[in-house]
Coordinates of C-alpha atoms in Angstrom, one line a residue:
V1 CA 87.5 101.3 78.6
N2 CA 88.8 97.9 76.2
Y3 CA 87.4 94.9 78.1
G4 CA 88.8 92.9 75.5
L5 CA 85.7 90.6 75.0
R6 CA 85.6 90.7 71.5
G7 CA 89.3 90.5 70.3
A8 CA 90.2 92.1 67.5
E9 CA 86.7 94.2 67.3
S10 CA 87.4 95.8 70.9
D11 CA 91.1 96.3 70.2
A12 CA 89.5 98.1 66.5
D13 CA 87.5 99.9 68.8
E14 CA 90.2 101.0 70.5
E15 CA 92.3 102.5 68.0
L16 CA 89.0 104.2 66.9
V17 CA 88.6 106.2 69.6
V18 CA 92.3 107.1 70.6
D19 CA 92.6 108.1 66.7
V20 CA 89.5 110.5 67.2
A21 CA 91.0 111.9 70.2
R22 CA 94.3 112.6 69.1
A23 CA 93.0 113.9 65.9
N24 CA 90.8 116.8 67.8
G25 CA 93.9 117.2 70.4
V26 CA 92.2 115.1 73.0
N27 CA 94.0 113.7 75.4
V28 CA 92.8 109.8 76.5
Q29 CA 93.7 107.2 78.4
V30 CA 92.7 103.9 77.3
F31 CA 92.3 101.0 80.6
H32 CA 92.3 97.6 80.0
C33 CA 89.9 95.4 81.9
P34 CA 92.0 92.3 83.3
V35 CA 90.4 89.0 81.6
E36 CA 90.1 87.3 85.4
L37 CA 87.2 89.9 86.2
T38 CA 85.2 89.5 83.3
K39 CA 85.6 85.4 82.3
Q40 CA 85.5 83.8 85.1
S41 CA 82.8 81.1 85.9
G42 CA 79.9 82.6 87.7
I43 CA 80.1 86.2 87.2
N44 CA 77.5 88.3 86.1
L45 CA 80.0 90.1 83.3
Q46 CA 77.7 93.0 83.2
A47 CA 78.0 94.0 86.5
A48 CA 82.1 93.0 86.9
A49 CA 82.4 95.6 83.6
R50 CA 80.4 98.3 85.1
T51 CA 81.9 98.0 88.6
F52 CA 85.8 98.4 86.3
R53 CA 84.4 101.4 84.7
R54 CA 83.0 103.0 88.0
K55 CA 86.3 102.8 89.8
H56 CA 87.7 104.8 87.2
F57 CA 85.6 107.1 86.8
Q58 CA 85.2 108.0 90.7
Q59 CA 89.2 108.3 90.7
W60 CA 89.0 110.7 88.1
I61 CA 86.2 112.5 89.9
A62 CA 88.1 112.5 92.7
Q63 CA 91.2 114.4 91.3
S64 CA 89.3 117.4 90.9
P65 CA 85.9 119.2 91.5
N66 CA 85.7 120.5 87.8
H67 CA 86.2 116.9 86.1
V68 CA 83.1 115.2 85.0
V69 CA 82.2 112.1 83.1
V70 CA 79.9 112.4 79.9
L71 CA 78.2 109.3 79.3
A72 CA 76.6 108.2 76.1
H73 CA 73.6 106.7 77.8
H74 CA 70.6 107.8 75.3
A75 CA 66.8 107.5 75.3
N76 CA 66.6 104.3 74.0
D77 CA 69.1 103.2 77.2
Q78 CA 66.7 104.7 79.5
V79 CA 63.5 102.8 77.8
E80 CA 65.3 99.6 78.2
T81 CA 66.2 100.3 81.9
F82 CA 63.0 101.3 83.0
F83 CA 61.5 97.6 81.5
L84 CA 64.3 95.9 83.2
Q85 CA 63.5 97.6 86.5
L86 CA 60.1 96.7 85.9
Y87 CA 60.6 93.5 85.1
R88 CA 63.2 93.3 88.4
G89 CA 60.2 94.8 90.4
S90 CA 61.8 98.0 91.5
G91 CA 59.9 100.5 92.7
T92 CA 59.8 104.5 92.4
F93 CA 63.9 104.5 92.8
G94 CA 64.7 101.7 90.1
L95 CA 61.6 102.9 87.6
G96 CA 62.9 106.5 87.4
G97 CA 66.1 105.0 85.4
M98 CA 69.4 106.9 85.2
H99 CA 69.7 110.4 86.1
P100 CA 70.8 113.1 83.6
E101 CA 73.0 114.8 86.1
R102 CA 74.1 113.1 89.2
G103 CA 77.1 114.7 91.1
Q104 CA 80.0 114.9 88.5
L105 CA 78.0 112.0 86.3
I106 CA 76.4 113.8 83.5
R107 CA 74.4 112.1 80.7
P108 CA 73.6 115.1 78.0
F109 CA 71.5 112.5 75.7
L110 CA 69.0 110.7 77.9
E111 CA 65.9 112.5 76.0
T112 CA 68.1 112.0 72.3
K113 CA 66.9 108.8 70.3
K114 CA 69.5 106.5 69.1
T115 CA 68.2 107.0 65.4
D116 CA 68.8 110.6 65.7
L117 CA 72.0 110.1 66.7
I118 CA 73.0 107.6 64.0
A119 CA 71.2 110.7 61.6
Y120 CA 73.4 113.3 62.9
A121 CA 77.0 110.9 62.4
I122 CA 76.1 110.1 59.5
E123 CA 74.9 113.6 58.0
N124 CA 78.4 114.9 59.8
K125 CA 80.7 111.8 59.1
V126 CA 81.1 111.1 62.4
Q127 CA 82.8 107.6 62.1
W128 CA 81.6 104.9 64.9
R129 CA 81.9 101.4 65.1
E130 CA 79.0 99.3 66.1
D131 CA 79.4 96.3 69.0
K132 CA 77.8 93.1 67.4
S133 CA 77.0 91.7 70.6
N134 CA 74.3 94.3 70.2
A135 CA 72.5 92.7 68.0
T136 CA 72.3 89.3 70.1
S137 CA 69.6 88.6 72.5
N138 CA 72.0 86.8 75.0
Y139 CA 71.9 89.6 77.5
L140 CA 68.4 91.0 79.3
R141 CA 69.0 94.0 78.2
N142 CA 69.5 92.8 74.4
L143 CA 66.5 90.8 74.6
F144 CA 64.3 93.8 75.6
R145 CA 66.1 96.1 73.1
N146 CA 65.8 93.4 70.3
E147 CA 62.6 91.5 70.9
L148 CA 60.1 93.1 73.3
L149 CA 60.3 97.0 73.3
P150 CA 59.8 96.1 68.9
A151 CA 56.8 94.2 69.6
L152 CA 55.3 96.2 71.7
A153 CA 56.1 99.5 69.8
Q154 CA 54.5 98.2 66.8
N155 CA 51.3 98.9 68.7
Q156 CA 52.2 101.5 70.4
P157 CA 54.5 103.9 68.7
E158 CA 54.3 106.2 71.1
L159 CA 55.9 104.1 73.9
N160 CA 59.0 105.4 74.2
Q161 CA 57.9 108.8 74.7
N162 CA 55.4 107.4 77.6
V163 CA 57.9 105.9 79.1
L164 CA 60.6 108.4 79.2
F165 CA 57.5 111.2 80.4
F166 CA 56.6 108.5 83.0
M167 CA 59.8 108.2 84.5
R168 CA 60.9 112.1 84.9
L169 CA 57.8 112.3 87.3
L170 CA 59.1 109.4 89.1
R171 CA 62.7 111.2 89.2
E172 CA 60.8 114.2 90.4
H173 CA 59.5 112.3 92.9
Q174 CA 62.7 110.9 94.1
V175 CA 64.0 114.4 94.7
E176 CA 60.4 114.9 96.8
I177 CA 61.3 111.6 99.1
N178 CA 65.0 112.6 99.5
E179 CA 64.2 116.0 100.9
R180 CA 61.3 114.4 103.3
I181 CA 63.8 111.9 104.4
R182 CA 66.6 114.7 104.9
E183 CA 64.5 117.0 107.0
M184 CA 63.3 113.8 109.3
S185 CA 67.2 113.0 109.5
V186 CA 67.9 116.2 110.7
C187 CA 65.0 116.3 113.4
W188 CA 66.4 113.2 114.7
K189 CA 70.4 114.4 114.9
E190 CA 68.9 117.8 116.6
K191 CA 66.4 116.2 118.7
G192 CA 66.2 112.9 118.6
E193 CA 62.8 112.3 117.7
L194 CA 61.1 110.3 114.2
N195 CA 57.2 111.1 114.0
C196 CA 56.3 107.7 112.5
T197 CA 53.1 109.2 110.8
E198 CA 55.4 111.7 108.8
W199 CA 58.1 108.8 108.0

């Protein structure tokens, strides 16, 4: 997905992806996000971009039960998500963060640190491009990434591992909650009863 937010840099990102895909015999389809979806006054840019790409992901998934979308979120993204959700006052479901697998959406790198991915790329001569906007703190996520989390990690080097462990526990709890809700909804549909104590 090319959002066209960084002009020539965005186009160079697209060119790299297309070149790598073709060199490896992989079909690639590029979607260009219309300017009016991301640059109008009052628009939440990140939310608009997320909505645009999700629409295309869901269209791909709907074409076949064998289609999956593999996303590149890594452990650092997951920790940032935890603190963003904490900042917003989220509960169990928000603080649990992203799921490694949810239907046909797969995130295989959620337990892999960004530094490990970079080390792998360097060692194996995998070319990549860095979005320069990641280095600014204009967005709340970037503020956590560039300033707040590094400051916390100075005094607590195990911060990321501790947060990731806690998030795994919360996701397990989500499964339990969903199962109980499923059981109660079945009882409601079959008997027209809902036990308030259990709820």
